[in-house]
């Protein structure tokens, strides 16, 4: 009798686990399809939001670089180096904005691709959005890498 109860408990545990997995997959697919439908029906608003976000992002980064070129902490070791590096960062940001404007006609196709990826579930949609965000902020990672290398050269 004890072996039969243990077997029944294990069967129930497997059934609950299977039902949970199926439920998660169905919810993931339903959320992905809902997000895809929303993005496809509101593609114009999504496109405008992307353009507004990119414009705000560029202005904010330039404002931060200009602030850092000033005297944010009351201590600057080398004003000429600060001016040179700050201007290089601003030029890099302006180049990034030019590249974005060249690629702007492709943004509707990118939005369509992201929306279509929602058919495979919300998880895939979020992964694609995460990859696009990483691609869109590669210039920040590049500035960080250059600054860290420069700092390493200066501290040796």
mmCIF file with all atom_site columns, N, CA, C and O in Angstrom, residues 17-40:
data_model
loop_
_atom_site.group_PDB
_atom_site.id
_atom_site.type_symbol
_atom_site.label_atom_id
_atom_site.label_alt_id
_atom_site.label_comp_id
_atom_site.label_asym_id
_atom_site.label_entity_id
_atom_site.label_seq_id
_atom_site.pdbx_PDB_ins_code
_atom_site.Cartn_x
_atom_site.Cartn_y
_atom_site.Cartn_z
_atom_site.occupancy
_atom_site.B_iso_or_equiv
_atom_site.pdbx_formal_charge
_atom_site.auth_seq_id
_atom_site.auth_comp_id
_atom_site.auth_asym_id
_atom_site.auth_atom_id
_atom_site.pdbx_PDB_model_num
ATOM 1  N N  . UNK A 1 17 ? 4.048  19.038 -12.768 1.00 0.00 ? 17 UNK A N  1
ATOM 2  C CA . UNK A 1 17 ? 5.194  19.638 -13.460 1.00 0.00 ? 17 UNK A CA 1
ATOM 3  C C  . UNK A 1 17 ? 4.911  19.809 -14.949 1.00 0.00 ? 17 UNK A C  1
ATOM 4  O O  . UNK A 1 17 ? 5.210  20.859 -15.533 1.00 0.00 ? 17 UNK A O  1
ATOM 5  N N  . UNK A 1 18 ? 4.316  18.802 -15.555 1.00 0.00 ? 18 UNK A N  1
ATOM 6  C CA . UNK A 1 18 ? 3.980  18.882 -16.971 1.00 0.00 ? 18 UNK A CA 1
ATOM 7  C C  . UNK A 1 18 ? 2.934  19.968 -17.221 1.00 0.00 ? 18 UNK A C  1
ATOM 8  O O  . UNK A 1 18 ? 3.065  20.761 -18.160 1.00 0.00 ? 18 UNK A O  1
ATOM 9  N N  . UNK A 1 19 ? 1.918  20.022 -16.386 1.00 0.00 ? 19 UNK A N  1
ATOM 10 C CA . UNK A 1 19 ? 0.882  21.040 -16.542 1.00 0.00 ? 19 UNK A CA 1
ATOM 11 C C  . UNK A 1 19 ? 1.449  22.450 -16.363 1.00 0.00 ? 19 UNK A C  1
ATOM 12 O O  . UNK A 1 19 ? 1.066  23.375 -17.081 1.00 0.00 ? 19 UNK A O  1
ATOM 13 N N  . UNK A 1 20 ? 2.351  22.606 -15.426 1.00 0.00 ? 20 UNK A N  1
ATOM 14 C CA . UNK A 1 20 ? 2.985  23.908 -15.215 1.00 0.00 ? 20 UNK A CA 1
ATOM 15 C C  . UNK A 1 20 ? 3.794  24.324 -16.439 1.00 0.00 ? 20 UNK A C  1
ATOM 16 O O  . UNK A 1 20 ? 3.718  25.468 -16.891 1.00 0.00 ? 20 UNK A O  1
ATOM 17 N N  . UNK A 1 21 ? 4.545  23.399 -16.999 1.00 0.00 ? 21 UNK A N  1
ATOM 18 C CA . UNK A 1 21 ? 5.352  23.695 -18.184 1.00 0.00 ? 21 UNK A CA 1
ATOM 19 C C  . UNK A 1 21 ? 4.469  24.059 -19.370 1.00 0.00 ? 21 UNK A C  1
ATOM 20 O O  . UNK A 1 21 ? 4.739  25.033 -20.083 1.00 0.00 ? 21 UNK A O  1
ATOM 21 N N  . UNK A 1 22 ? 3.413  23.294 -19.584 1.00 0.00 ? 22 UNK A N  1
ATOM 22 C CA . UNK A 1 22 ? 2.499  23.576 -20.696 1.00 0.00 ? 22 UNK A CA 1
ATOM 23 C C  . UNK A 1 22 ? 1.834  24.935 -20.495 1.00 0.00 ? 22 UNK A C  1
ATOM 24 O O  . UNK A 1 22 ? 1.723  25.727 -21.444 1.00 0.00 ? 22 UNK A O  1
ATOM 25 N N  . UNK A 1 23 ? 1.428  25.220 -19.270 1.00 0.00 ? 23 UNK A N  1
ATOM 26 C CA . UNK A 1 23 ? 0.794  26.507 -18.976 1.00 0.00 ? 23 UNK A CA 1
ATOM 27 C C  . UNK A 1 23 ? 1.766  27.663 -19.242 1.00 0.00 ? 23 UNK A C  1
ATOM 28 O O  . UNK A 1 23 ? 1.383  28.687 -19.829 1.00 0.00 ? 23 UNK A O  1
ATOM 29 N N  . UNK A 1 24 ? 3.025  27.520 -18.826 1.00 0.00 ? 24 UNK A N  1
ATOM 30 C CA . UNK A 1 24 ? 4.013  28.571 -19.070 1.00 0.00 ? 24 UNK A CA 1
ATOM 31 C C  . UNK A 1 24 ? 4.244  28.778 -20.563 1.00 0.00 ? 24 UNK A C  1
ATOM 32 O O  . UNK A 1 24 ? 4.341  29.916 -21.026 1.00 0.00 ? 24 UNK A O  1
ATOM 33 N N  . UNK A 1 25 ? 4.328  27.701 -21.308 1.00 0.00 ? 25 UNK A N  1
ATOM 34 C CA . UNK A 1 25 ? 4.528  27.821 -22.755 1.00 0.00 ? 25 UNK A CA 1
ATOM 35 C C  . UNK A 1 25 ? 3.346  28.491 -23.437 1.00 0.00 ? 25 UNK A C  1
ATOM 36 O O  . UNK A 1 25 ? 3.521  29.363 -24.305 1.00 0.00 ? 25 UNK A O  1
ATOM 37 N N  . UNK A 1 26 ? 2.147  28.114 -23.056 1.00 0.00 ? 26 UNK A N  1
ATOM 38 C CA . UNK A 1 26 ? 0.955  28.710 -23.654 1.00 0.00 ? 26 UNK A CA 1
ATOM 39 C C  . UNK A 1 26 ? 0.880  30.198 -23.321 1.00 0.00 ? 26 UNK A C  1
ATOM 40 O O  . UNK A 1 26 ? 0.604  31.031 -24.192 1.00 0.00 ? 26 UNK A O  1
ATOM 41 N N  . UNK A 1 27 ? 1.140  30.543 -22.047 1.00 0.00 ? 27 UNK A N  1
ATOM 42 C CA . UNK A 1 27 ? 1.126  31.956 -21.670 1.00 0.00 ? 27 UNK A CA 1
ATOM 43 C C  . UNK A 1 27 ? 2.210  32.740 -22.398 1.00 0.00 ? 27 UNK A C  1
ATOM 44 O O  . UNK A 1 27 ? 1.982  33.874 -22.826 1.00 0.00 ? 27 UNK A O  1
ATOM 45 N N  . UNK A 1 28 ? 3.379  32.149 -22.543 1.00 0.00 ? 28 UNK A N  1
ATOM 46 C CA . UNK A 1 28 ? 4.466  32.810 -23.257 1.00 0.00 ? 28 UNK A CA 1
ATOM 47 C C  . UNK A 1 28 ? 4.062  33.073 -24.712 1.00 0.00 ? 28 UNK A C  1
ATOM 48 O O  . UNK A 1 28 ? 4.254  34.183 -25.224 1.00 0.00 ? 28 UNK A O  1
ATOM 49 N N  . UNK A 1 29 ? 3.487  32.082 -25.350 1.00 0.00 ? 29 UNK A N  1
ATOM 50 C CA . UNK A 1 29 ? 3.061  32.253 -26.738 1.00 0.00 ? 29 UNK A CA 1
ATOM 51 C C  . UNK A 1 29 ? 1.938  33.284 -26.852 1.00 0.00 ? 29 UNK A C  1
ATOM 52 O O  . UNK A 1 29 ? 1.951  34.129 -27.756 1.00 0.00 ? 29 UNK A O  1
ATOM 53 N N  . UNK A 1 30 ? 0.971  33.237 -25.939 1.00 0.00 ? 30 UNK A N  1
ATOM 54 C CA . UNK A 1 30 ? -0.131 34.195 -25.990 1.00 0.00 ? 30 UNK A CA 1
ATOM 55 C C  . UNK A 1 30 ? 0.358  35.624 -25.761 1.00 0.00 ? 30 UNK A C  1
ATOM 56 O O  . UNK A 1 30 ? -0.060 36.551 -26.463 1.00 0.00 ? 30 UNK A O  1
ATOM 57 N N  . UNK A 1 31 ? 1.251  35.805 -24.794 1.00 0.00 ? 31 UNK A N  1
ATOM 58 C CA . UNK A 1 31 ? 1.808  37.149 -24.565 1.00 0.00 ? 31 UNK A CA 1
ATOM 59 C C  . UNK A 1 31 ? 2.625  37.618 -25.763 1.00 0.00 ? 31 UNK A C  1
ATOM 60 O O  . UNK A 1 31 ? 2.571  38.789 -26.139 1.00 0.00 ? 31 UNK A O  1
ATOM 61 N N  . UNK A 1 32 ? 3.387  36.715 -26.360 1.00 0.00 ? 32 UNK A N  1
ATOM 62 C CA . UNK A 1 32 ? 4.175  37.079 -27.540 1.00 0.00 ? 32 UNK A CA 1
ATOM 63 C C  . UNK A 1 32 ? 3.303  37.481 -28.710 1.00 0.00 ? 32 UNK A C  1
ATOM 64 O O  . UNK A 1 32 ? 3.562  38.480 -29.385 1.00 0.00 ? 32 UNK A O  1
ATOM 65 N N  . UNK A 1 33 ? 2.248  36.723 -28.938 1.00 0.00 ? 33 UNK A N  1
ATOM 66 C CA . UNK A 1 33 ? 1.327  37.054 -30.041 1.00 0.00 ? 33 UNK A CA 1
ATOM 67 C C  . UNK A 1 33 ? 0.603  38.365 -29.745 1.00 0.00 ? 33 UNK A C  1
ATOM 68 O O  . UNK A 1 33 ? 0.409  39.196 -30.647 1.00 0.00 ? 33 UNK A O  1
ATOM 69 N N  . UNK A 1 34 ? 0.218  38.588 -28.490 1.00 0.00 ? 34 UNK A N  1
ATOM 70 C CA . UNK A 1 34 ? -0.449 39.851 -28.124 1.00 0.00 ? 34 UNK A CA 1
ATOM 71 C C  . UNK A 1 34 ? 0.486  41.038 -28.334 1.00 0.00 ? 34 UNK A C  1
ATOM 72 O O  . UNK A 1 34 ? 0.069  42.073 -28.883 1.00 0.00 ? 34 UNK A O  1
ATOM 73 N N  . UNK A 1 35 ? 1.742  40.884 -27.933 1.00 0.00 ? 35 UNK A N  1
ATOM 74 C CA . UNK A 1 35 ? 2.709  41.967 -28.152 1.00 0.00 ? 35 UNK A CA 1
ATOM 75 C C  . UNK A 1 35 ? 2.950  42.191 -29.642 1.00 0.00 ? 35 UNK A C  1
ATOM 76 O O  . UNK A 1 35 ? 3.079  43.338 -30.093 1.00 0.00 ? 35 UNK A O  1
ATOM 77 N N  . UNK A 1 36 ? 3.019  41.105 -30.402 1.00 0.00 ? 36 UNK A N  1
ATOM 78 C CA . UNK A 1 36 ? 3.216  41.223 -31.854 1.00 0.00 ? 36 UNK A CA 1
ATOM 79 C C  . UNK A 1 36 ? 2.037  41.956 -32.490 1.00 0.00 ? 36 UNK A C  1
ATOM 80 O O  . UNK A 1 36 ? 2.242  42.855 -33.318 1.00 0.00 ? 36 UNK A O  1
ATOM 81 N N  . UNK A 1 37 ? 0.833  41.598 -32.102 1.00 0.00 ? 37 UNK A N  1
ATOM 82 C CA . UNK A 1 37 ? -0.356 42.279 -32.640 1.00 0.00 ? 37 UNK A CA 1
ATOM 83 C C  . UNK A 1 37 ? -0.351 43.752 -32.272 1.00 0.00 ? 37 UNK A C  1
ATOM 84 O O  . UNK A 1 37 ? -0.658 44.611 -33.105 1.00 0.00 ? 37 UNK A O  1
ATOM 85 N N  . UNK A 1 38 ? 0.007  44.050 -31.031 1.00 0.00 ? 38 UNK A N  1
ATOM 86 C CA . UNK A 1 38 ? 0.057  45.449 -30.599 1.00 0.00 ? 38 UNK A CA 1
ATOM 87 C C  . UNK A 1 38 ? 1.088  46.227 -31.410 1.00 0.00 ? 38 UNK A C  1
ATOM 88 O O  . UNK A 1 38 ? 0.829  47.344 -31.854 1.00 0.00 ? 38 UNK A O  1
ATOM 89 N N  . UNK A 1 39 ? 2.272  45.638 -31.573 1.00 0.00 ? 39 UNK A N  1
ATOM 90 C CA . UNK A 1 39 ? 3.326  46.334 -32.316 1.00 0.00 ? 39 UNK A CA 1
ATOM 91 C C  . UNK A 1 39 ? 2.945  46.529 -33.775 1.00 0.00 ? 39 UNK A C  1
ATOM 92 O O  . UNK A 1 39 ? 3.278  47.552 -34.374 1.00 0.00 ? 39 UNK A O  1
ATOM 93 N N  . UNK A 1 40 ? 2.259  45.560 -34.361 1.00 0.00 ? 40 UNK A N  1
ATOM 94 C CA . UNK A 1 40 ? 1.867  45.687 -35.764 1.00 0.00 ? 40 UNK A CA 1
ATOM 95 C C  . UNK A 1 40 ? 0.747  46.707 -35.947 1.00 0.00 ? 40 UNK A C  1
ATOM 96 O O  . UNK A 1 40 ? 0.746  47.459 -36.918 1.00 0.00 ? 40 UNK A O  1
#
